[in-house]
PDB file of C-alpha atoms in Angstrom:
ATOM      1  CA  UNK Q  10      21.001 -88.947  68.109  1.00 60.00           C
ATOM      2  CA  UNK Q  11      22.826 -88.274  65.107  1.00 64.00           C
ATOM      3  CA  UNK Q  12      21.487 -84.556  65.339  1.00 63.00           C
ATOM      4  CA  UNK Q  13      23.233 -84.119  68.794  1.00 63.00           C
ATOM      5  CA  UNK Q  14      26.338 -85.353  67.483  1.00 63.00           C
ATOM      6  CA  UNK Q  15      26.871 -82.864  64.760  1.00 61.00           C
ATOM      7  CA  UNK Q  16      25.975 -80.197  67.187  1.00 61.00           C
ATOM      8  CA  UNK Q  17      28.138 -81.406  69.376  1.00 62.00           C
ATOM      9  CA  UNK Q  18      30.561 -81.798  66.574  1.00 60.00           C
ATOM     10  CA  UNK Q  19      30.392 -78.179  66.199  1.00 56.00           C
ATOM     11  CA  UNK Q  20      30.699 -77.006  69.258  1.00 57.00           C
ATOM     12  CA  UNK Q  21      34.195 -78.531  69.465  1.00 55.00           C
ATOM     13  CA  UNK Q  22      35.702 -77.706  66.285  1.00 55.00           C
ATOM     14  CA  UNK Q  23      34.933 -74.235  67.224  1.00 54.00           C
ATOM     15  CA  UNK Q  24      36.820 -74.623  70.904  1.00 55.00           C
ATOM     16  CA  UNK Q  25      39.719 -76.056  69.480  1.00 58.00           C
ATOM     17  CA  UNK Q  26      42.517 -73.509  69.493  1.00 63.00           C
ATOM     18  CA  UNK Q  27      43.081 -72.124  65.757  1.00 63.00           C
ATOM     19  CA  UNK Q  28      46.195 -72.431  64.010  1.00 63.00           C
ATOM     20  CA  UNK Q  29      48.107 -68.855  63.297  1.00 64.00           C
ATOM     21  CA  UNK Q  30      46.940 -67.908  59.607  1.00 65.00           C
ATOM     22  CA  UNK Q  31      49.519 -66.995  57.311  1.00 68.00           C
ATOM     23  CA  UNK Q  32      49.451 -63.613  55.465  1.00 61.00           C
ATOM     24  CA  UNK Q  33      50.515 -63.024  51.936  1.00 55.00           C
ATOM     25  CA  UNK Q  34      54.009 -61.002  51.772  1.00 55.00           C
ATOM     26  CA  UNK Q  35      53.506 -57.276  50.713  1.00 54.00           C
ATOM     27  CA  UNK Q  36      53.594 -57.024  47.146  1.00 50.00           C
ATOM     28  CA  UNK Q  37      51.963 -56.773  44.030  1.00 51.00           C
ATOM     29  CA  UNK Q  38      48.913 -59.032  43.595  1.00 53.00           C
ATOM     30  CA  UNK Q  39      49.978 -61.847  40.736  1.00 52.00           C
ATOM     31  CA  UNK Q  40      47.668 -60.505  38.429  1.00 48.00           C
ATOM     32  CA  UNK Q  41      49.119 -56.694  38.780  1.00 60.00           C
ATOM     33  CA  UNK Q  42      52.527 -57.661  36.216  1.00 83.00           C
ATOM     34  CA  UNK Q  43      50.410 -57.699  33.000  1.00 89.00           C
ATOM     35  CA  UNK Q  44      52.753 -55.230  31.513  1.00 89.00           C
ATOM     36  CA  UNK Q  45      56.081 -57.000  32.018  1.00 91.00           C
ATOM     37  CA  UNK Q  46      54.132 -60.088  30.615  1.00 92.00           C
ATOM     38  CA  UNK Q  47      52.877 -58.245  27.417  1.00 92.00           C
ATOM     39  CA  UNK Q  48      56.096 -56.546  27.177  1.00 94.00           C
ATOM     40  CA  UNK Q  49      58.316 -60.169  27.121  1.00 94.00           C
ATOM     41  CA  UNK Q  50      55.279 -61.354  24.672  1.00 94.00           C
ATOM     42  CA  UNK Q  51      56.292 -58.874  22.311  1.00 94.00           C
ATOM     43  CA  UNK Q  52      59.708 -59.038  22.646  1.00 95.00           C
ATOM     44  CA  UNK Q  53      59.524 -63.077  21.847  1.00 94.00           C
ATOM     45  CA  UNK Q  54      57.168 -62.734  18.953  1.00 95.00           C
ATOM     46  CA  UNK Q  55      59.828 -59.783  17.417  1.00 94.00           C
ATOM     47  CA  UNK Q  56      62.976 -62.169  18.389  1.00 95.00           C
ATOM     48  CA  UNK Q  57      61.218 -64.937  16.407  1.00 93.00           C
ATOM     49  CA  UNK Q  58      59.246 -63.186  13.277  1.00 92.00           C
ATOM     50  CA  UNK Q  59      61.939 -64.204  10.577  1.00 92.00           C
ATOM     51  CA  UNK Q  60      62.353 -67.556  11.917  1.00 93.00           C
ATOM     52  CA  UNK Q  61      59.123 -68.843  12.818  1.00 93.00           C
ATOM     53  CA  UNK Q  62      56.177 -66.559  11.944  1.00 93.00           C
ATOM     54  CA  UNK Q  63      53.678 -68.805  13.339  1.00 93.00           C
ATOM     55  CA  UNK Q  64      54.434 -68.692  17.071  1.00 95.00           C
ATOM     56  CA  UNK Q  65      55.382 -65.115  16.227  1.00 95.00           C
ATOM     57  CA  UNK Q  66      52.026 -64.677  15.753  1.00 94.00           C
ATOM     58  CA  UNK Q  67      50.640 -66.416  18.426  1.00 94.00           C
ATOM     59  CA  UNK Q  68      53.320 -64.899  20.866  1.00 95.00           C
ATOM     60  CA  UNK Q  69      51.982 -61.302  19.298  1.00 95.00           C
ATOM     61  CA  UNK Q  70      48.477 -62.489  20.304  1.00 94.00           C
ATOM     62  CA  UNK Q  71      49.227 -62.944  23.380  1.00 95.00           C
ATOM     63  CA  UNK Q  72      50.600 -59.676  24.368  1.00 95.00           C
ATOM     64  CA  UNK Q  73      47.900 -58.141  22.694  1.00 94.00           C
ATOM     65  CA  UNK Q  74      45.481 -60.289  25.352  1.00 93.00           C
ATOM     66  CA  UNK Q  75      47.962 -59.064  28.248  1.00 93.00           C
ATOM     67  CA  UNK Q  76      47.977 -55.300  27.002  1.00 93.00           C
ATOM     68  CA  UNK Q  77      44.111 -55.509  26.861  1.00 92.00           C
ATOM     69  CA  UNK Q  78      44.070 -56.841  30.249  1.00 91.00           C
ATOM     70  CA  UNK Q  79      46.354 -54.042  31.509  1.00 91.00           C
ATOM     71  CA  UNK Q  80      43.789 -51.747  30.171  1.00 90.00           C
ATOM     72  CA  UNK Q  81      41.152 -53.065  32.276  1.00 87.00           C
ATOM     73  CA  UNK Q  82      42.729 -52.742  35.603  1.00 85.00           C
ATOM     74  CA  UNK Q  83      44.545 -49.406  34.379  1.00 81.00           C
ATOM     75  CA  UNK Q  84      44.388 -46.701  36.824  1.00 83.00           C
ATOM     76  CA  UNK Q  85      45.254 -43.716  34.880  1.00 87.00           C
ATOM     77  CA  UNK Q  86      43.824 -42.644  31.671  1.00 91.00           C
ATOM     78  CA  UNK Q  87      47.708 -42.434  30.235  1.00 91.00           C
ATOM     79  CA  UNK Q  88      48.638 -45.715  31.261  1.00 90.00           C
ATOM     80  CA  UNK Q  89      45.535 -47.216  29.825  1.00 92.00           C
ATOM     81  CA  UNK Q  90      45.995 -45.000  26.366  1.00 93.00           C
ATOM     82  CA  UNK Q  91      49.175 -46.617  26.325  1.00 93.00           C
ATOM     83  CA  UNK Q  92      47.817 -49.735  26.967  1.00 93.00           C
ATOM     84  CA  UNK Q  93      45.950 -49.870  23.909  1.00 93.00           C
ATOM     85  CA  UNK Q  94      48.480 -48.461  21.865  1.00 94.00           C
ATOM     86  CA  UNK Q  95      50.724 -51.606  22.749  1.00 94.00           C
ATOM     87  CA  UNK Q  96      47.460 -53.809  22.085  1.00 94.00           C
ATOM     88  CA  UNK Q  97      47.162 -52.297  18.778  1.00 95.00           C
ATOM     89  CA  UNK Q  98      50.536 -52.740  17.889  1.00 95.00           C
ATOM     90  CA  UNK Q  99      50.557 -56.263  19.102  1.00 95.00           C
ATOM     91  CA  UNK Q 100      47.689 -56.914  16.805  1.00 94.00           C
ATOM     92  CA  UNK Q 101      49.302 -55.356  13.667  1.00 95.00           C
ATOM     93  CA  UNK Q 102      52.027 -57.563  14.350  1.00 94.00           C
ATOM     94  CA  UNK Q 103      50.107 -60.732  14.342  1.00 95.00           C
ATOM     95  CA  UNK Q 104      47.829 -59.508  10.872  1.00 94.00           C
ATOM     96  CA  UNK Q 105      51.047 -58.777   9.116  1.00 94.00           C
ATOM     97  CA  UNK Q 106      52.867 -62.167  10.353  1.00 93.00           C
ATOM     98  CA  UNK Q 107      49.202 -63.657   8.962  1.00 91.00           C
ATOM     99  CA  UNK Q 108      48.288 -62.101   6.180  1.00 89.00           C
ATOM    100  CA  UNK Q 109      50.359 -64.973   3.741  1.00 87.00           C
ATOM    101  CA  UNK Q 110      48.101 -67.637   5.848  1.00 90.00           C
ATOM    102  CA  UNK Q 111      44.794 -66.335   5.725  1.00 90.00           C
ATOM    103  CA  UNK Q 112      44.154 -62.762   4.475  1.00 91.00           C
ATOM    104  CA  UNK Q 113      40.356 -62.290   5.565  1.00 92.00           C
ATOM    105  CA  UNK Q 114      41.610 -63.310   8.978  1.00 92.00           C
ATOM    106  CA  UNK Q 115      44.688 -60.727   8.808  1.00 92.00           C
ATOM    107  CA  UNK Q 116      42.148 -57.750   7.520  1.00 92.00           C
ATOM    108  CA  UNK Q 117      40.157 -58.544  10.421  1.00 93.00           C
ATOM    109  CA  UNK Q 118      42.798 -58.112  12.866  1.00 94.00           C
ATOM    110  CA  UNK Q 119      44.408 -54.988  10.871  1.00 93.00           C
ATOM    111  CA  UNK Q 120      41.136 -53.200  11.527  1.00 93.00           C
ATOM    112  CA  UNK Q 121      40.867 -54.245  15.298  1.00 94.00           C
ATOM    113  CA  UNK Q 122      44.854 -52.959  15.958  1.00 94.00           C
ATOM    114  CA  UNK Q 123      43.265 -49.819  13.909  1.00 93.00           C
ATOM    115  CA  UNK Q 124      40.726 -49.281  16.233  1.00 93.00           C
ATOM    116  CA  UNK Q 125      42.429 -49.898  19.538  1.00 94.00           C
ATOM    117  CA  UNK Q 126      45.397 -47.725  18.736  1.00 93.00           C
ATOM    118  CA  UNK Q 127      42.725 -44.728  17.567  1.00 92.00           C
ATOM    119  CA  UNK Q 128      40.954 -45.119  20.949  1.00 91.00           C
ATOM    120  CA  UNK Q 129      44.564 -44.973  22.983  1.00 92.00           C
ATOM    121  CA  UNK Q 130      46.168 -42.258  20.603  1.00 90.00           C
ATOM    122  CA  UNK Q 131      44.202 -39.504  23.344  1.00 86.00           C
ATOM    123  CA  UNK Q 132      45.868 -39.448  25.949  1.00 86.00           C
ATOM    124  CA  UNK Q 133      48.973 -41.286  25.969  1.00 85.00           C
ATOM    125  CA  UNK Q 134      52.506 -40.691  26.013  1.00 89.00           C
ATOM    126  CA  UNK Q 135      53.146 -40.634  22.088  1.00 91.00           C
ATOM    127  CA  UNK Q 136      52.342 -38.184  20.419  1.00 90.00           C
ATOM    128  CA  UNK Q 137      48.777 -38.076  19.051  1.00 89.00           C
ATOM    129  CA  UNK Q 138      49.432 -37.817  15.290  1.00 90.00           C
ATOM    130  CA  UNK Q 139      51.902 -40.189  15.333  1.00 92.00           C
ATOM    131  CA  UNK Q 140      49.548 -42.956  17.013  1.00 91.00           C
ATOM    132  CA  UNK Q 141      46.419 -41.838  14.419  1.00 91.00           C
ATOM    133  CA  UNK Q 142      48.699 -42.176  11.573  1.00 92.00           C
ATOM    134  CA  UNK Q 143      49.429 -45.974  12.682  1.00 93.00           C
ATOM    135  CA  UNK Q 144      45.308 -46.571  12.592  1.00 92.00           C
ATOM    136  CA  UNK Q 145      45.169 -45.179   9.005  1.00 91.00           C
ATOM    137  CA  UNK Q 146      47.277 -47.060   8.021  1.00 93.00           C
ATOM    138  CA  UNK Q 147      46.086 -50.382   9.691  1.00 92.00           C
ATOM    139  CA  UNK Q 148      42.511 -49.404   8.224  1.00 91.00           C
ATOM    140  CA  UNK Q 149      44.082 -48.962   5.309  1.00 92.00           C
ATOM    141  CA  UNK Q 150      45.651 -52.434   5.109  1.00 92.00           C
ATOM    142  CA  UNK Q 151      42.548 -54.020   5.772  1.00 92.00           C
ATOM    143  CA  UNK Q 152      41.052 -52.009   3.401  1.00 91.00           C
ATOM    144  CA  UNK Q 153      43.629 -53.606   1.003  1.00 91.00           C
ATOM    145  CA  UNK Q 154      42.976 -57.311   2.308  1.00 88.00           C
ATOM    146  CA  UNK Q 155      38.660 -57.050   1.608  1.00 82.00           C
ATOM    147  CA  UNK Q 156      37.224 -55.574   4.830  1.00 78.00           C
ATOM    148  CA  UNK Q 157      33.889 -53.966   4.607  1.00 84.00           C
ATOM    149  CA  UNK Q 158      35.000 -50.897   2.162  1.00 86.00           C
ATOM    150  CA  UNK Q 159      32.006 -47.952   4.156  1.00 90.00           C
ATOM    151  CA  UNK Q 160      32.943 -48.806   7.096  1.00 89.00           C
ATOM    152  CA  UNK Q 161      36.794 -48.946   6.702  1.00 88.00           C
ATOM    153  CA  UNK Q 162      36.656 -45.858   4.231  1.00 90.00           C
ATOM    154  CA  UNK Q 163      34.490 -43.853   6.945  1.00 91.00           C
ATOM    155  CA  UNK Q 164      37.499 -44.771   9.796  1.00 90.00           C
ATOM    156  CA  UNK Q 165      40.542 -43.438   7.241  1.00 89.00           C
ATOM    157  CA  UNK Q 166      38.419 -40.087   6.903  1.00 90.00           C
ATOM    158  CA  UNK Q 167      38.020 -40.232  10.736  1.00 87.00           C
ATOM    159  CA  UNK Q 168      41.805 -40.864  10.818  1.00 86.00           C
ATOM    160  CA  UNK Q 169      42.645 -38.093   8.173  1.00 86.00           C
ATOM    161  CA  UNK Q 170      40.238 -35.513   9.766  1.00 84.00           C
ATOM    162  CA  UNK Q 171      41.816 -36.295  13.182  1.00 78.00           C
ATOM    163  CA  UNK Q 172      45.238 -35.549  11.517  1.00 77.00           C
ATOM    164  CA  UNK Q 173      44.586 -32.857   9.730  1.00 72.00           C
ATOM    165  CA  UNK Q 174      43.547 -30.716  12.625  1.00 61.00           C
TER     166      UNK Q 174
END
């Protein structure tokens, strides 16, 4: 009995008339503004790095995650150079808002900004030398602040061959 009824049950949910479905308006997906997100990220954390270095920091680290995510769903290999260019900028600006806090943390993140702005300095819109200078000198800073001295030296002579060509 109780079979009959739920086939019955869906039989008429089925015959019912449907209600119109609504579409989405024509626009960018949500998820598709993760510059103009990084970009106002930024631009709080440099408003507020004299006053309040701590959610300067955190502001930077967030615009670093939204500049990472742009990479991801990048189209073009230019945008997503310059992508991670603004990531690794992002993240020097949190190590050196840091490094007063906790210097182990800040070398960390000095040599992750190093390394994301060396992988976008290819292809992007500034010029190469310019954006491989900023990684030396990010390795170099975390160089300064006890990182793990062959690796770090090995990316500065990466860096200063990559220059020097």
């Amino acid at each position: 009995m109780t079979e009959a009824r739920t086939l019955e049950a869906g039989k008429e949910r089925h015959s019912r008339a449907a209600a119109p479905h609504r579409r989405a308006p024509l626009e960018k997906a949500p998820g598709k503004n993760l510059l103009k997100d990084a970009k106002r990220w930024m631009d709080d954390a440099l408003r507020l790095r004299h006053r309040d270095p701590l959610r300067a920091a955190r502001a930077a680290e967030r615009a670093f995650g939204f500049y990472f995510a742009a990479t991801c769903t990048a189209f073009s290999e230019r945008t997503k150079a310059d992508c991670l260019v603004g990531a690794g900028t992002a993240l020097s600006l949190a190590a050196a808002l840091c490094e007063g806090r906790d210097p182990r943390r800040a070398g960390r993140l000095h040599e992750e900004a190093g390394d994301h702005l060396y992988r976008g300095a290819r292809h992007g819109t500034k010029p190469e030398e310019e954006v491989r200078k900023m990684a030396r000198e990010q390795f170099a800073r975390a160089l300064e602040l006890g990182g793990t001295v062959r690796v770090l030296e090995r990316k500065v002579a990466m860096c200063d061959r990559a220059i020097g060509e």
